PDB file of C-alpha atoms in Angstrom:
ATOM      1  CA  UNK A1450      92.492 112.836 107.967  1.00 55.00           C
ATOM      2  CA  UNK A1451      88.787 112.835 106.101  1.00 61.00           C
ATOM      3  CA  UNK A1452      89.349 116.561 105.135  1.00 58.00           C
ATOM      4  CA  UNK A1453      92.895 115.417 103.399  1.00 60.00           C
ATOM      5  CA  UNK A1454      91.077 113.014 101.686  1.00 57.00           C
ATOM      6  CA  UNK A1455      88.441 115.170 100.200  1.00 60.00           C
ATOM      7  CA  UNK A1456      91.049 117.456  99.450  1.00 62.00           C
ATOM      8  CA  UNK A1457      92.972 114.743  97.718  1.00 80.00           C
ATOM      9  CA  UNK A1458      90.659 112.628  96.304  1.00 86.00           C
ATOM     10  CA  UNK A1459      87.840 113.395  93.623  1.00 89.00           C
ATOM     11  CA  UNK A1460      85.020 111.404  92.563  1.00 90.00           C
ATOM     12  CA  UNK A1461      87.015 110.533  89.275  1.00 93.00           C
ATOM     13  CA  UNK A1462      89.103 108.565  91.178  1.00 92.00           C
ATOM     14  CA  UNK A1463      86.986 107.076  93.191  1.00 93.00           C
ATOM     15  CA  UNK A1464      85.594 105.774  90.121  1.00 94.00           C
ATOM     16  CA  UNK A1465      88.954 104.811  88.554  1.00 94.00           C
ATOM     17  CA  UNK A1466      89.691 102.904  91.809  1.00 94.00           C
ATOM     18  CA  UNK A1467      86.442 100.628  91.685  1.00 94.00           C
ATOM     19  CA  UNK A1468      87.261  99.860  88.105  1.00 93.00           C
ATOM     20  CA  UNK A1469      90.721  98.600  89.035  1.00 93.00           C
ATOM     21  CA  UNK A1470      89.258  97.080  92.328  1.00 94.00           C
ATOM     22  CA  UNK A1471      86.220  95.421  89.754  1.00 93.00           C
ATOM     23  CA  UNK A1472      88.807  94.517  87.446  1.00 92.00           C
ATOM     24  CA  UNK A1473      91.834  93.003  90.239  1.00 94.00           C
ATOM     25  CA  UNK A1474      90.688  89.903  89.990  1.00 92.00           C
ATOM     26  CA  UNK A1475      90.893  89.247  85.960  1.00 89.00           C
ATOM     27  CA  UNK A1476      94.155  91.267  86.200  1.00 90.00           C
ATOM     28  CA  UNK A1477      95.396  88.700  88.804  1.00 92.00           C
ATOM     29  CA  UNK A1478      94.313  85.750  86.878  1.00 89.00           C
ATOM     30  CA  UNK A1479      95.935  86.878  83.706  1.00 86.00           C
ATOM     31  CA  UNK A1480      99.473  87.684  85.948  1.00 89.00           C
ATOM     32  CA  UNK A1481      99.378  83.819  87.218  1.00 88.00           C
ATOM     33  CA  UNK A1482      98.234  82.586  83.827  1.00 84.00           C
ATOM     34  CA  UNK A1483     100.790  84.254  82.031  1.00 82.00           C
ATOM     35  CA  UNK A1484     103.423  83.285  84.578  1.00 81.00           C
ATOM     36  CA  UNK A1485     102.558  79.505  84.461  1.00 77.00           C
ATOM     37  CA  UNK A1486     102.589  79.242  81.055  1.00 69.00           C
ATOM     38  CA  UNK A1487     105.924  81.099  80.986  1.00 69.00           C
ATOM     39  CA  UNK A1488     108.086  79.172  83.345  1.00 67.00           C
ATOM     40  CA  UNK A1489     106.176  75.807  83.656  1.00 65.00           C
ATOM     41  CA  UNK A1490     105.142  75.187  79.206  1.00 61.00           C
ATOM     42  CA  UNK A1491     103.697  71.409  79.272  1.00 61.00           C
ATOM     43  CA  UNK A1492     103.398  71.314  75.401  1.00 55.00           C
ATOM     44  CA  UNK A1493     101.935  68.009  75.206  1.00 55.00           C
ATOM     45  CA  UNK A1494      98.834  69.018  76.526  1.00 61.00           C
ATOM     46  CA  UNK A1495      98.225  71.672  74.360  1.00 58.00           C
ATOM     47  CA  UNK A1496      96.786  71.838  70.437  1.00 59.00           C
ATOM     48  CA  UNK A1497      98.371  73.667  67.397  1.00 57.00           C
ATOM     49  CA  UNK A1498      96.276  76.583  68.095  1.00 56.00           C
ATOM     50  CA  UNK A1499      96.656  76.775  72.101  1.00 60.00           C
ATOM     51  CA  UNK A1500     100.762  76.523  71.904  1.00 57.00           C
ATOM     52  CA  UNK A1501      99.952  79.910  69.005  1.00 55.00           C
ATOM     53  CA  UNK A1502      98.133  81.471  70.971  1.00 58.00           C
ATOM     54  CA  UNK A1503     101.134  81.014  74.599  1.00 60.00           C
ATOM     55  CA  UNK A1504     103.946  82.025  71.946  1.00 56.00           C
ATOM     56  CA  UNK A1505     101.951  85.043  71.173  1.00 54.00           C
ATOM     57  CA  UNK A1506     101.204  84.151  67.575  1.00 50.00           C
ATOM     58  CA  UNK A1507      97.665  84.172  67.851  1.00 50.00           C
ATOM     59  CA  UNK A1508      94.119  83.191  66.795  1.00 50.00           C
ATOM     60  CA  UNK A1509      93.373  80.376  63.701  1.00 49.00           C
ATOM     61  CA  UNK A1510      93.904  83.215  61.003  1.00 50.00           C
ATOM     62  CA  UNK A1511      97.198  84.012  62.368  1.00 47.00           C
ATOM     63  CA  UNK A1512      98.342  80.348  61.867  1.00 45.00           C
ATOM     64  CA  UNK A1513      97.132  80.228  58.240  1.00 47.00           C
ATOM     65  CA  UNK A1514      99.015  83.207  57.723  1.00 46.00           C
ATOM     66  CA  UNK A1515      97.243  86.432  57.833  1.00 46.00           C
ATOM     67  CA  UNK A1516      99.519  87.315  60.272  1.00 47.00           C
ATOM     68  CA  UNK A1517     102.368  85.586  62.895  1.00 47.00           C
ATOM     69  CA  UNK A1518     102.778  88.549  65.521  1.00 48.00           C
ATOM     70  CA  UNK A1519      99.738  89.321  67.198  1.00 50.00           C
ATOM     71  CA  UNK A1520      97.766  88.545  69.835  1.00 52.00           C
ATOM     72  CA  UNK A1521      93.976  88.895  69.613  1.00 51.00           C
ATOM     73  CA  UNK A1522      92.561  89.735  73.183  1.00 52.00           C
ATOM     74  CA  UNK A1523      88.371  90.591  73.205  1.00 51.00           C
ATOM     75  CA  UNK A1524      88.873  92.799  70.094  1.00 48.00           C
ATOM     76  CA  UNK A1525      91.959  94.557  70.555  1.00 54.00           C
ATOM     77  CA  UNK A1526      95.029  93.326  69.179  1.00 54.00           C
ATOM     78  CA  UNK A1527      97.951  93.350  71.448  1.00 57.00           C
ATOM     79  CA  UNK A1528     101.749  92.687  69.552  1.00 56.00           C
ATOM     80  CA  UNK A1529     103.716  89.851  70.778  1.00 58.00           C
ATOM     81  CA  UNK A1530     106.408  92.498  71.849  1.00 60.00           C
ATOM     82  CA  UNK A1531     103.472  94.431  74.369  1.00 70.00           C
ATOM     83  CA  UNK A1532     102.081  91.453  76.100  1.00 76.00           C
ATOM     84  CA  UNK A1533     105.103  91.008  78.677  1.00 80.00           C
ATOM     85  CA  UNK A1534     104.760  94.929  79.665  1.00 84.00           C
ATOM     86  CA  UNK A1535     100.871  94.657  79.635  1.00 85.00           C
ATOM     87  CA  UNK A1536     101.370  91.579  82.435  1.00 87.00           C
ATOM     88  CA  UNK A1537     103.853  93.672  84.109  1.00 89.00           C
ATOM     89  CA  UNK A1538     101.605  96.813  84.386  1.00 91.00           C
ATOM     90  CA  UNK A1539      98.960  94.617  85.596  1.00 91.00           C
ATOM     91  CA  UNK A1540     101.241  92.874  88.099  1.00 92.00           C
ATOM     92  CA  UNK A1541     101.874  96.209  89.736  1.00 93.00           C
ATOM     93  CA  UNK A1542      98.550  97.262  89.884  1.00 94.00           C
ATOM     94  CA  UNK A1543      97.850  93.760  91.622  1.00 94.00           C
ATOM     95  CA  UNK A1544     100.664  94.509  94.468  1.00 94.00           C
ATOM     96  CA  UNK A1545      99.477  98.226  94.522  1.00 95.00           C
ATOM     97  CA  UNK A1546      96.461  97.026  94.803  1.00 95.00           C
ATOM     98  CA  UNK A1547      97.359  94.297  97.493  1.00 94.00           C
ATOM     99  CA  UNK A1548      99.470  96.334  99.552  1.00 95.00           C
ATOM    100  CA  UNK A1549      96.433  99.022  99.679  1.00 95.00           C
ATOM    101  CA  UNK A1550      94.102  97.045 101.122  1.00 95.00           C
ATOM    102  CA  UNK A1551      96.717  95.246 103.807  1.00 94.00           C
ATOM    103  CA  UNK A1552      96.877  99.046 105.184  1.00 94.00           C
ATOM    104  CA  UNK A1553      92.882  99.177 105.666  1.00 95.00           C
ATOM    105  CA  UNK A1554      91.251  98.402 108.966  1.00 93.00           C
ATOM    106  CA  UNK A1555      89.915  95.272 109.843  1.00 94.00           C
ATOM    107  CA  UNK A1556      86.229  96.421 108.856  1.00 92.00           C
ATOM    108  CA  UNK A1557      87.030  98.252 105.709  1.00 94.00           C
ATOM    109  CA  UNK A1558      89.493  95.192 104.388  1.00 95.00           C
ATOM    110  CA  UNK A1559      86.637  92.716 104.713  1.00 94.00           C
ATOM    111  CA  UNK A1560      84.061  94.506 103.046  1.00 95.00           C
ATOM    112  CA  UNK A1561      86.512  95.304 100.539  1.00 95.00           C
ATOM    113  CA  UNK A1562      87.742  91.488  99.945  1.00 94.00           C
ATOM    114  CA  UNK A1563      84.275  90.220 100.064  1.00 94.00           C
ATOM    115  CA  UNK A1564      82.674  92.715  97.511  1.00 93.00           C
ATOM    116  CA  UNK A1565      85.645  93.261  95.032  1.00 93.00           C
ATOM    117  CA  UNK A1566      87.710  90.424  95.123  1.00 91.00           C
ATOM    118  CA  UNK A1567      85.142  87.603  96.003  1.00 90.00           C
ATOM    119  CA  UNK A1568      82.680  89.655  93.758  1.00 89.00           C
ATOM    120  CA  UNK A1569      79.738  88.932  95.975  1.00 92.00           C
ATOM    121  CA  UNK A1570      77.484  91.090  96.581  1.00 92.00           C
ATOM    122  CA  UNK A1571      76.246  93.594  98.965  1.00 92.00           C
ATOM    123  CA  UNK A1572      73.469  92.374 100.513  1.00 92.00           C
ATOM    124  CA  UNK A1573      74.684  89.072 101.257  1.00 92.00           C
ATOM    125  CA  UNK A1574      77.531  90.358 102.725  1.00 92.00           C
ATOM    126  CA  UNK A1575      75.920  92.616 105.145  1.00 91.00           C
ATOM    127  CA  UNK A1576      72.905  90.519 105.986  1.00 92.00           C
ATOM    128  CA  UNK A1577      74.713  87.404 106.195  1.00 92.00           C
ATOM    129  CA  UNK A1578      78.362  87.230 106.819  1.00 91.00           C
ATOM    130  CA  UNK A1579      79.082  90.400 108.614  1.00 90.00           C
ATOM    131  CA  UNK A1580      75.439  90.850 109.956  1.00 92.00           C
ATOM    132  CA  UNK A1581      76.070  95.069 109.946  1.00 91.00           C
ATOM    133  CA  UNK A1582      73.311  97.363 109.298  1.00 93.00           C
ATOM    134  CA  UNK A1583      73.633  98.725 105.879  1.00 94.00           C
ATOM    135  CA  UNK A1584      74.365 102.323 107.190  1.00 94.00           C
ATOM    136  CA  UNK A1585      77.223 100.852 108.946  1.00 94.00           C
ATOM    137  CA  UNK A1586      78.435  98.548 106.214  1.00 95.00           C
ATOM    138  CA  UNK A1587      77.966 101.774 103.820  1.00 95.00           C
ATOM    139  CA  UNK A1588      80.241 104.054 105.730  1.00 95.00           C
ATOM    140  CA  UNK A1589      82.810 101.556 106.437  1.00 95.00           C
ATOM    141  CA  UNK A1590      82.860 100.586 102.968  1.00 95.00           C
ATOM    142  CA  UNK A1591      82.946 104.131 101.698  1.00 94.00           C
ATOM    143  CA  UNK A1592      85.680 105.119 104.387  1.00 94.00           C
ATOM    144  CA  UNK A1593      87.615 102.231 102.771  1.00 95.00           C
ATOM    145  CA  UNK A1594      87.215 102.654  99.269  1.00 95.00           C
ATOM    146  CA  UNK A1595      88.293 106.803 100.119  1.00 93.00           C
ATOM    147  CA  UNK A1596      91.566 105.552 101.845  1.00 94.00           C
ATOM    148  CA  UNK A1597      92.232 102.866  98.995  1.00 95.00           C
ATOM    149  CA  UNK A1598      91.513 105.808  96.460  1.00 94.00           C
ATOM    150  CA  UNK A1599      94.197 108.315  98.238  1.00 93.00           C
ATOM    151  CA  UNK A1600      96.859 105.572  98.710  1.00 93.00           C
ATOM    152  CA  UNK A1601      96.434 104.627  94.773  1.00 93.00           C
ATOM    153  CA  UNK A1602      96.397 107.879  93.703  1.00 92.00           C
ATOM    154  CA  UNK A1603     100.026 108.966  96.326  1.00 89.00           C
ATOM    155  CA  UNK A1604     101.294 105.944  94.779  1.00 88.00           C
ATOM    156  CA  UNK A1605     100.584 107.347  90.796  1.00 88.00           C
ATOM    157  CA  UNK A1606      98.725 104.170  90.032  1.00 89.00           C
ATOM    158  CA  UNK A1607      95.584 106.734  89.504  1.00 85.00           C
TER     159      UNK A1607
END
């Protein structure tokens, strides 16, 4: 199975998968954020600006009328019309990445939980909570992020 993987698998998207493991739990946030506000609006708790910014109108500026269709996210500017397919890509890279992980062994899905998702970080985790040497917790971790790589990448998510 390891020489399919090397086969398979390059160290591009290795690195693309850590990004979107790094990144899972913003992208998961923003899916249940978006979601929320969606189905369940509570208006009253919410200013001028805050209900702008849920019906995708905005930042200050856009109120005053520099603009009434975009969103300003970081520094990118994503149109109203975008935002739904931006939290629908992201929701599918969530499950993806979800569904990935459920197929890992019991090892490899802890380490993989506790350093991506929990964002802790290395040494705690081996030293403390799984109490592995860190040539063991290395290889299963590796071994993990390898199978999580080729299942992302079959599944054209890489």
């Amino acid at each position: 199975m390891s020489a399919q993987l090397d086969l398979f698998v390059n160290a591009q998207d290795k690195e693309k998968a850590r990004e979107l493991l790094k990144a899972y739990p913003s992208m998961k946030a923003a899916v249940e954020i978006y979601s929320v506000e969606k189905y369940f609006p509570e208006q009253f708790d919410f200013t001028e600006i805050d209900m702008a910014n849920i019906e995708g109108n905005g930042t200050r500026g856009d109120i005053d009328g520099r603009g009434t269709r975009r969103d300003i996210v970081g520094n990118t500017i994503i149109l109203r019309e975008e935002r739904p397919l931006m939290i629908r890509n992201y929701e599918q890279k969530c499950m993806a990445i979800e569904r990935a992980v459920g197929a890992l062994h019991v090892e490899g899905r802890e380490i993989i939980q506790k350093c991506f998702f929990e964002q802790k970080r290395d040494k705690h985790i081996y030293e403390f909570e799984l109490r592995l040497p860190k040539s063991t917790y290395d290889f299963h971790k590796n071994r993990a992020i390898d199978k999580v790589t080729f299942i992302l990448k079959a599944a054209a998510i890489i």
